[in-house]
Coordinates of C-alpha atoms (C1' of nucleotides) in Angstrom, one line a residue:
Chain Q
M24 CA 0.0 0.0 0.0
Q25 CA 1.6 3.2 -1.1
P26 CA 1.2 6.6 0.6
T27 CA -1.7 8.9 -0.5
A28 CA -2.6 12.4 0.4
V29 CA -4.2 11.5 3.7
T30 CA -0.9 9.8 4.7
W31 CA 1.0 13.1 4.4
A32 CA -1.8 15.0 6.1
I33 CA -1.8 12.7 9.1
L34 CA 2.0 12.6 9.4
G35 CA 2.3 16.3 9.0
L36 CA -0.3 17.1 11.7
L37 CA 1.2 14.5 14.1
A38 CA 4.5 16.3 13.6
Q39 CA 2.9 19.3 15.2
R40 CA 1.5 17.4 18.2
P41 CA 0.2 13.9 19.2
M42 CA -3.5 13.6 18.4
S43 CA -6.4 11.1 18.2
G44 CA -8.3 10.4 15.0
Y45 CA -11.1 12.7 16.2
D46 CA -8.6 15.5 16.9
L47 CA -7.1 15.0 13.4
K48 CA -10.5 15.3 11.7
R49 CA -11.3 18.5 13.6
T50 CA -7.9 20.0 12.9
V51 CA -8.1 19.1 9.2
D52 CA -11.5 20.8 9.0
R53 CA -10.2 24.0 10.6
T54 CA -7.0 24.1 8.5
I55 CA -6.0 22.2 5.4
R56 CA -9.5 21.3 4.2
H57 CA -9.4 24.5 2.2
F58 CA -6.9 22.9 -0.1
W59 CA -7.1 19.2 0.9
A60 CA -10.1 17.7 2.6
A61 CA -10.2 14.4 4.5
S62 CA -13.1 12.3 6.0
Y63 CA -13.3 9.8 8.9
G64 CA -13.6 7.1 6.3
Q65 CA -10.1 7.9 5.2
I66 CA -8.5 8.9 8.5
Y67 CA -9.3 5.9 10.8
P68 CA -8.3 3.1 8.4
E69 CA -5.1 5.1 7.5
L70 CA -4.2 5.4 11.1
K71 CA -4.2 1.6 11.4
R72 CA -2.1 1.2 8.3
L73 CA 0.4 3.8 9.4
E74 CA 0.7 2.1 12.8
D75 CA 1.2 -1.3 11.2
Q76 CA 4.0 0.3 9.1
G77 CA 5.6 1.8 12.2
L78 CA 5.3 5.3 11.0
I79 CA 3.2 6.3 14.0
A80 CA 2.7 4.9 17.4
G81 CA -0.7 4.9 19.2
R82 CA -1.3 4.7 23.0
S83 CA -4.6 4.5 24.8
E84 CA -5.5 7.6 26.8
P85 CA -9.1 7.2 27.8
T86 CA -11.2 10.0 29.4
G87 CA -12.9 8.1 32.2
E88 CA -14.7 5.2 30.5
R89 CA -14.5 6.8 27.1
Q90 CA -11.9 5.3 24.9
R91 CA -9.3 7.5 23.2
R92 CA -6.3 6.5 21.2
V93 CA -3.6 9.1 20.8
Y94 CA -1.0 8.8 18.0
E95 CA 2.5 10.3 17.8
L96 CA 5.0 10.3 15.0
T97 CA 7.9 7.8 15.2
E98 CA 11.3 8.4 13.8
G99 CA 10.4 6.4 10.7
G100 CA 7.3 8.6 10.3
R101 CA 9.3 11.8 10.6
A102 CA 11.8 10.4 8.0
A103 CA 8.8 9.6 5.6
L104 CA 7.4 13.1 6.1
E105 CA 10.7 14.7 5.3
G106 CA 11.1 12.5 2.3
W107 CA 7.8 13.7 0.9
L108 CA 8.7 17.3 1.8
T109 CA 11.9 17.1 -0.2
S110 CA 10.7 15.0 -3.1
D111 CA 10.2 16.8 -6.3
V112 CA 7.6 14.7 -8.2
E113 CA 5.0 16.6 -10.0
L114 CA 2.6 18.3 -7.5
V115 CA -1.0 17.2 -7.6
D116 CA -3.2 20.2 -8.3
E117 CA -6.8 19.6 -9.1
L118 CA -9.8 22.0 -9.1
R119 CA -13.5 21.4 -9.4
D120 CA -15.2 24.8 -9.7
E121 CA -18.8 24.8 -10.7
G122 CA -18.9 28.5 -10.9
M123 CA -16.2 28.5 -13.6
L124 CA -18.1 25.8 -15.5
K125 CA -21.3 28.0 -15.4
L126 CA -19.3 31.0 -16.6
F127 CA -17.7 29.0 -19.4
F128 CA -21.2 28.0 -20.7
S129 CA -22.9 31.3 -20.0
D130 CA -23.1 32.0 -23.8
A131 CA -26.1 29.7 -23.8
L132 CA -27.9 32.2 -21.6
P133 CA -26.0 35.6 -21.8
E134 CA -28.5 37.5 -19.7
Q135 CA -27.7 35.2 -16.8
R136 CA -23.9 35.8 -17.0
I137 CA -23.7 38.7 -14.5
E138 CA -25.7 36.7 -12.0
N139 CA -23.2 33.8 -12.3
I140 CA -20.3 36.0 -11.7
R141 CA -22.1 37.6 -8.7
A142 CA -22.7 34.1 -7.2
M143 CA -19.0 33.2 -7.6
R144 CA -18.0 36.5 -6.0
L145 CA -20.4 36.0 -3.0
S146 CA -19.2 32.5 -2.4
T147 CA -15.6 33.7 -2.5
E148 CA -16.4 36.5 -0.2
R149 CA -17.7 34.0 2.3
K150 CA -14.6 31.9 2.0
L151 CA -12.4 35.0 2.5
E152 CA -14.3 35.9 5.6
Q153 CA -13.6 32.4 7.0
L154 CA -9.9 32.7 6.2
N155 CA -9.7 36.2 7.8
Q156 CA -11.3 34.8 10.9
L157 CA -8.7 32.0 11.1
R158 CA -5.9 34.5 10.6
S159 CA -7.1 36.7 13.5
H160 CA -6.5 33.7 15.7
A161 CA -3.0 33.0 14.3
Q162 CA -0.1 34.7 16.1
E163 CA 3.2 34.2 14.2
M164 CA 3.6 35.1 10.6
R165 CA 6.4 33.0 9.3
T166 CA 5.0 29.6 9.9
G167 CA 3.7 27.2 7.3
P168 CA 0.0 27.5 8.4
A169 CA 0.2 31.3 8.4
L170 CA 1.8 31.3 4.9
T171 CA -1.0 29.1 3.4
L172 CA -3.6 31.3 5.1
D173 CA -1.9 34.4 3.7
L174 CA -1.8 32.9 0.2
G175 CA -5.4 31.8 0.4
I176 CA -6.5 35.3 1.4
T177 CA -4.5 36.9 -1.4
S178 CA -6.0 34.6 -4.0
C179 CA -9.5 35.2 -2.8
Q180 CA -9.0 39.0 -2.9
S181 CA -7.6 38.8 -6.4
F182 CA -10.6 36.7 -7.5
I183 CA -13.1 39.1 -6.0
K184 CA -11.4 42.0 -7.6
W185 CA -11.7 40.4 -11.0
C186 CA -15.4 39.6 -10.4
E187 CA -16.1 43.2 -9.4
A188 CA -14.3 44.7 -12.4
T189 CA -16.1 42.3 -14.8
E190 CA -19.5 42.8 -13.3
H191 CA -18.9 46.5 -13.7
R192 CA -17.7 46.1 -17.3
L193 CA -20.7 43.9 -18.3
T194 CA -23.2 46.3 -16.7
E195 CA -21.8 49.2 -18.7
T196 CA -22.1 47.2 -21.9
E197 CA -25.7 46.5 -21.0
T198 CA -26.4 50.2 -20.4
E199 CA -24.8 51.2 -23.7
K200 CA -27.2 49.0 -25.6
E201 CA -30.3 51.0 -24.4
Chain L
M2 CA -30.1 8.9 -12.1
Q3 CA -29.6 12.5 -11.2
P4 CA -27.3 14.9 -13.2
T5 CA -23.6 15.2 -12.2
A6 CA -20.9 17.5 -13.4
V7 CA -20.2 15.6 -16.5
T8 CA -23.9 16.0 -17.5
W9 CA -23.5 19.8 -17.6
A10 CA -20.2 19.7 -19.3
I11 CA -21.7 17.6 -22.1
L12 CA -24.9 19.6 -22.4
G13 CA -22.9 22.8 -22.4
L14 CA -20.5 21.7 -25.0
L15 CA -23.2 20.3 -27.3
A16 CA -25.0 23.7 -27.0
Q17 CA -22.0 25.1 -28.9
R18 CA -22.0 22.5 -31.6
P19 CA -22.9 18.9 -32.3
M20 CA -20.0 16.5 -31.4
S21 CA -19.0 12.9 -31.0
G22 CA -17.7 11.5 -27.7
Y23 CA -14.2 11.7 -29.0
D24 CA -14.7 15.4 -29.9
L25 CA -16.1 16.0 -26.5
K26 CA -13.1 14.5 -24.8
R27 CA -10.7 16.6 -26.9
T28 CA -12.6 19.8 -26.3
V29 CA -12.8 19.2 -22.6
D30 CA -9.0 18.7 -22.5
R31 CA -8.4 21.9 -24.4
T32 CA -10.8 24.0 -22.3
I33 CA -12.7 23.2 -19.1
R34 CA -10.3 20.6 -17.8
H35 CA -8.5 23.5 -16.0
F36 CA -11.4 23.7 -13.6
W37 CA -13.3 20.5 -14.3
A38 CA -11.8 17.4 -15.9
A39 CA -13.6 14.5 -17.5
S40 CA -12.5 11.1 -18.8
Y41 CA -13.8 8.7 -21.4
G42 CA -15.0 6.5 -18.6
Q43 CA -17.4 9.2 -17.7
I44 CA -18.3 10.6 -21.1
Y45 CA -19.3 7.6 -23.1
P46 CA -21.7 6.1 -20.4
E47 CA -23.1 9.5 -19.8
L48 CA -23.9 10.1 -23.5
K49 CA -26.0 6.9 -23.4
R50 CA -27.9 8.0 -20.3
L51 CA -28.5 11.4 -21.7
E52 CA -29.8 10.0 -25.0
D53 CA -32.1 7.6 -23.0
Q54 CA -33.4 10.7 -21.1
G55 CA -34.0 12.5 -24.4
L56 CA -31.7 15.4 -23.5
I57 CA -29.5 14.8 -26.5
A58 CA -30.0 13.0 -29.8
G59 CA -27.3 11.0 -31.6
R60 CA -27.1 10.1 -35.2
S61 CA -24.5 8.0 -37.0
E62 CA -22.1 9.9 -39.2
P63 CA -19.4 7.3 -40.1
T64 CA -16.2 8.4 -41.9
G65 CA -15.9 5.6 -44.5
E66 CA -16.0 2.4 -42.5
R67 CA -15.1 4.1 -39.3
Q68 CA -18.1 4.5 -37.0
R69 CA -18.9 7.8 -35.6
R70 CA -21.9 9.0 -33.5
V71 CA -22.6 12.7 -33.4
Y72 CA -24.8 14.1 -30.7
E73 CA -26.8 17.3 -30.6
L74 CA -28.8 19.0 -27.9
T75 CA -32.6 18.5 -27.9
E76 CA -35.1 21.1 -26.7
G77 CA -35.3 19.2 -23.4
G78 CA -31.5 19.2 -23.2
R79 CA -31.4 23.0 -23.7
A80 CA -34.1 23.5 -21.0
A81 CA -32.1 21.3 -18.6
L82 CA -28.9 23.3 -19.3
E83 CA -30.7 26.6 -18.8
G84 CA -32.2 25.2 -15.6
W85 CA -28.8 24.5 -14.2
L86 CA -27.4 27.9 -15.4
T87 CA -30.2 29.7 -13.5
S88 CA -30.3 27.5 -10.4
D89 CA -28.8 29.0 -7.3
V90 CA -27.8 25.9 -5.3
E91 CA -24.4 26.1 -3.5
L92 CA -21.6 25.9 -6.1
V93 CA -19.3 23.0 -5.9
D94 CA -15.8 24.3 -5.3
E95 CA -13.1 21.8 -4.4
L96 CA -9.4 22.0 -4.5
R97 CA -6.6 19.5 -4.1
D98 CA -3.3 21.3 -4.0
E99 CA -0.3 19.3 -2.9
G100 CA 2.0 22.4 -3.0
M101 CA -0.2 24.1 -0.4
L102 CA -0.1 20.9 1.7
K103 CA 3.7 20.9 1.6
L104 CA 3.8 24.6 2.5
F105 CA 1.4 24.1 5.4
F106 CA 3.7 21.4 6.8
S107 CA 7.0 23.1 6.0
D108 CA 7.6 23.9 9.7
A109 CA 8.8 20.3 9.9
L110 CA 11.7 21.2 7.6
P111 CA 12.0 25.0 7.4
E112 CA 15.2 25.0 5.3
Q113 CA 13.1 23.3 2.5
R114 CA 10.4 26.0 2.6
I115 CA 11.7 28.2 -0.1
E116 CA 12.2 25.2 -2.4
N117 CA 8.5 24.3 -1.9
I118 CA 7.3 27.8 -2.8
R119 CA 9.6 27.8 -5.8
A120 CA 8.1 24.5 -7.0
M121 CA 4.6 25.9 -6.7
R122 CA 5.6 29.0 -8.6
L123 CA 7.2 27.0 -11.4
S124 CA 4.2 24.8 -11.8
T125 CA 1.9 27.8 -11.8
E126 CA 4.1 29.5 -14.4
R127 CA 3.7 26.4 -16.7
K128 CA 0.0 26.6 -16.2
L129 CA 0.0 30.3 -17.0
E130 CA 1.9 29.7 -20.2
Q131 CA -0.7 27.2 -21.3
L132 CA -3.5 29.6 -20.6
N133 CA -1.8 32.4 -22.5
Q134 CA -1.3 30.1 -25.5
L135 CA -5.0 29.3 -25.5
R136 CA -5.9 32.9 -25.3
S137 CA -3.7 33.8 -28.2
H138 CA -6.0 31.6 -30.3
A139 CA -9.2 33.1 -28.9
Q140 CA -10.8 36.0 -30.9
E141 CA -13.7 37.6 -29.1
M142 CA -13.4 38.9 -25.5
R143 CA -16.9 38.8 -24.1
T144 CA -17.7 35.1 -24.5
G145 CA -17.9 32.6 -21.6
P146 CA -14.7 30.7 -22.6
A147 CA -12.7 34.0 -23.0
L148 CA -13.9 35.2 -19.6
T149 CA -12.8 31.9 -17.8
L150 CA -9.5 32.1 -19.6
D151 CA -9.0 35.7 -18.4
L152 CA -10.0 34.8 -14.8
G153 CA -7.6 31.8 -14.9
I154 CA -4.7 34.0 -16.1
T155 CA -5.4 36.7 -13.5
S156 CA -5.4 34.1 -10.7
C157 CA -2.2 32.5 -11.9
Q158 CA -0.5 35.9 -12.1
S159 CA -1.6 36.9 -8.6
F160 CA -0.4 33.5 -7.3
I161 CA 3.0 33.9 -8.9
K162 CA 3.4 37.4 -7.6
W163 CA 2.7 36.2 -4.0
C164 CA 5.3 33.4 -4.5
E165 CA 8.0 35.9 -5.8
A166 CA 7.3 38.3 -2.9
T167 CA 7.5 35.5 -0.3
E168 CA 10.6 33.9 -1.8
H169 CA 12.2 37.4 -1.6
R170 CA 11.1 38.0 2.0
L171 CA 12.3 34.6 3.1
T172 CA 15.7 35.0 1.4
E173 CA 16.2 38.3 3.1
T174 CA 15.5 36.7 6.5
E175 CA 18.0 34.0 5.8
T176 CA 20.7 36.6 4.9
E177 CA 20.0 38.6 8.1
K178 CA 20.8 35.6 10.2
E179 CA 24.3 35.4 8.9
Chain A
dA29 C1' 4.6 -1.0 -43.8
dG30 C1' 4.1 1.6 -39.9
dG31 C1' 3.0 5.4 -37.0
dT32 C1' -0.3 8.7 -35.6
dG33 C1' -4.8 10.2 -35.0
dC34 C1' -9.8 9.2 -35.1
dA35 C1' -13.2 6.6 -32.8
dT36 C1' -15.9 3.7 -29.2
dG37 C1' -16.2 1.4 -25.2
dT38 C1' -15.5 -0.9 -20.6
dA39 C1' -13.5 -3.5 -16.5
dA40 C1' -10.8 -3.0 -12.7
dC41 C1' -9.3 -0.1 -9.6
dA42 C1' -8.5 3.9 -6.6
dG43 C1' -10.1 7.6 -4.0
dG44 C1' -13.4 9.7 -1.2
dT45 C1' -18.2 10.7 1.1
dT46 C1' -22.2 9.7 3.6
dA47 C1' -24.7 7.7 6.8
dC48 C1' -25.1 5.1 10.3
dA49 C1' -24.0 2.3 14.7
dT50 C1' -22.4 2.7 19.3
dG51 C1' -21.5 4.8 23.5
dA52 C1' -19.3 8.1 27.1
dT53 C1' -18.9 13.0 29.0
dT54 C1' -20.2 17.6 29.8
dA55 C1' -22.8 21.8 30.0
dA56 C1' -27.4 24.0 30.0
Chain H
dT22 C1' -32.9 15.3 31.2
dT23 C1' -31.5 16.5 27.1
dA24 C1' -28.6 18.4 23.7
dA25 C1' -24.1 19.0 22.2
dT26 C1' -19.6 17.3 22.0
dC27 C1' -16.1 13.7 22.3
dA28 C1' -14.8 9.4 20.3
dT29 C1' -14.2 5.2 17.2
dG30 C1' -15.3 2.7 13.4
dT31 C1' -17.2 0.8 8.9
dA32 C1' -20.4 -0.6 5.0
dA33 C1' -22.5 1.1 1.2
dC34 C1' -22.2 4.1 -2.1
dC35 C1' -20.6 7.4 -5.6
dT36 C1' -17.1 9.4 -8.6
dG37 C1' -13.5 9.3 -11.4
dT38 C1' -9.0 7.4 -13.5
dT39 C1' -6.3 4.0 -15.9
dA40 C1' -5.5 0.8 -18.9
dC41 C1' -6.7 -1.9 -22.2
dA42 C1' -9.3 -4.0 -26.4
dT43 C1' -10.7 -3.1 -31.0
dG44 C1' -10.4 -1.3 -35.5
dC45 C1' -10.5 2.3 -39.5
dA46 C1' -8.2 6.4 -41.9
dC47 C1' -4.5 9.0 -43.4
dC48 C1' 0.1 10.4 -44.2
dT49 C1' 5.0 9.4 -45.2

DNA sequence: AGGTGCATGTAACAGGTTACATGATTAA
DNA sequence: TTAATCATGTAACCTGTTACATGCACCT
C-alpha cells in the first residue's frame, strides 16, 4: 500500500503534536480542508495502516470510561514526512469549480452571466471571511500554516477584484445597448 | 439517475455545436479541464444515459467504414442546461493542491520551505503559459470561454506574484541571520 | 509497412463521502 | 434530562481514472 494524500496530512499534523483520530479530523476541518479535505472514512483506516507500518505509534488515553487513542510520530514517520517534503515529483493540483463551469457555458444564456459572476463572488467573499477569521487567531507570521492562510487570502482577494471589475464592465455594456 | 458535473459539461459543449464522444473529450481537455476534468470512462456512459433521457439526440455519421456517432442537444436538453445555469444551489468548489499541503507542513523542515514555494511557482508558471497560449487563439473577448481564460490567467498571475514576494522575503530573513 | 490520429467502449481499480451504529462526557 | 460534543469505526455508495481492447483512416 503506497502513501496517499491522507498519509501526508496525518504525518504532518502529528509532527505538530500527538492527536487522536477525532482530533485529526477537527484539525483538518479547521485548517487544510481549504486545499485538501479528509473524512473519517479515510482517517481511521489510514491510522491503522500507518501504525502497522511503524510510521506512527498509538497509545490508549481514555477520558474516564470513554476510549481514546492518541498517536504520535515515530522516527520512521518523521523520515517519511521529510522524504515527501523534499521529493520533487509533479505536484497534484486539481480543481472542481462549478462557478467557472457555469461562466464558461454562459453564452447559452447571456442575460444570466452577471448573476453567475455575482454568485462566484459572493461564495468567494464567504470563503475570504472564514480565512480572515482564522488569521485573526493566528499569532506568528512566518509559519507554514500562516503562509498558506496568507496565500489563500491573497488569492480570494484577487478573484473578488476580477469579479467586481467584470461585473462593472458587463453592466456598462448593458447600459450602452439601451 | 440525477445529473452530475459531466452532465452539464456535455450539455454545455453540445450547445456550442454537435459533437462525438471523441470530440467532447478533446474539447474538454483543451478547455474546461483546468477547472473541471472528464475522462472517457465518464463521457461515453453519460452520453448513453442522456440520450435515453431525451436530453441529447445521436445520429450515425461514419467516416468511410469508421463508425462515428454525433450528438446534438434536444429542446429538453437545452431546457435542462438553462435550468442549471439559473439554479442557485451552492456551487461545488473543491481544491486538491499538494503544494499548499507541503507549504502548510513546511515547519517540519524549514530549510526546505523556499524550495516548496519555488516548486509551486514554477508549476503555476507552466499553467499560465498554457492559458496564455489558449488565449492567443481566442478571438472575441466577451464570451464565456474567454472570460474563464481571463480569470484563470489573472489568478495565476496573482499566485506567482505572491510566491515571488514571499521567496524574496524569506531569502532576506536568511541573509540577516548570517 | 508503420506510425499517428480518429473513434468507441468498458472492466478494474483507486479515492473519497455519507450515513449510520455505538456509547461516554459535559454543559445548559 | 436532554442536547451537544467527544470518540471510534465501517459498510455502502458514488465518482472518477487508468489501462486496455478493438479497429479504421490518413500520411509518409
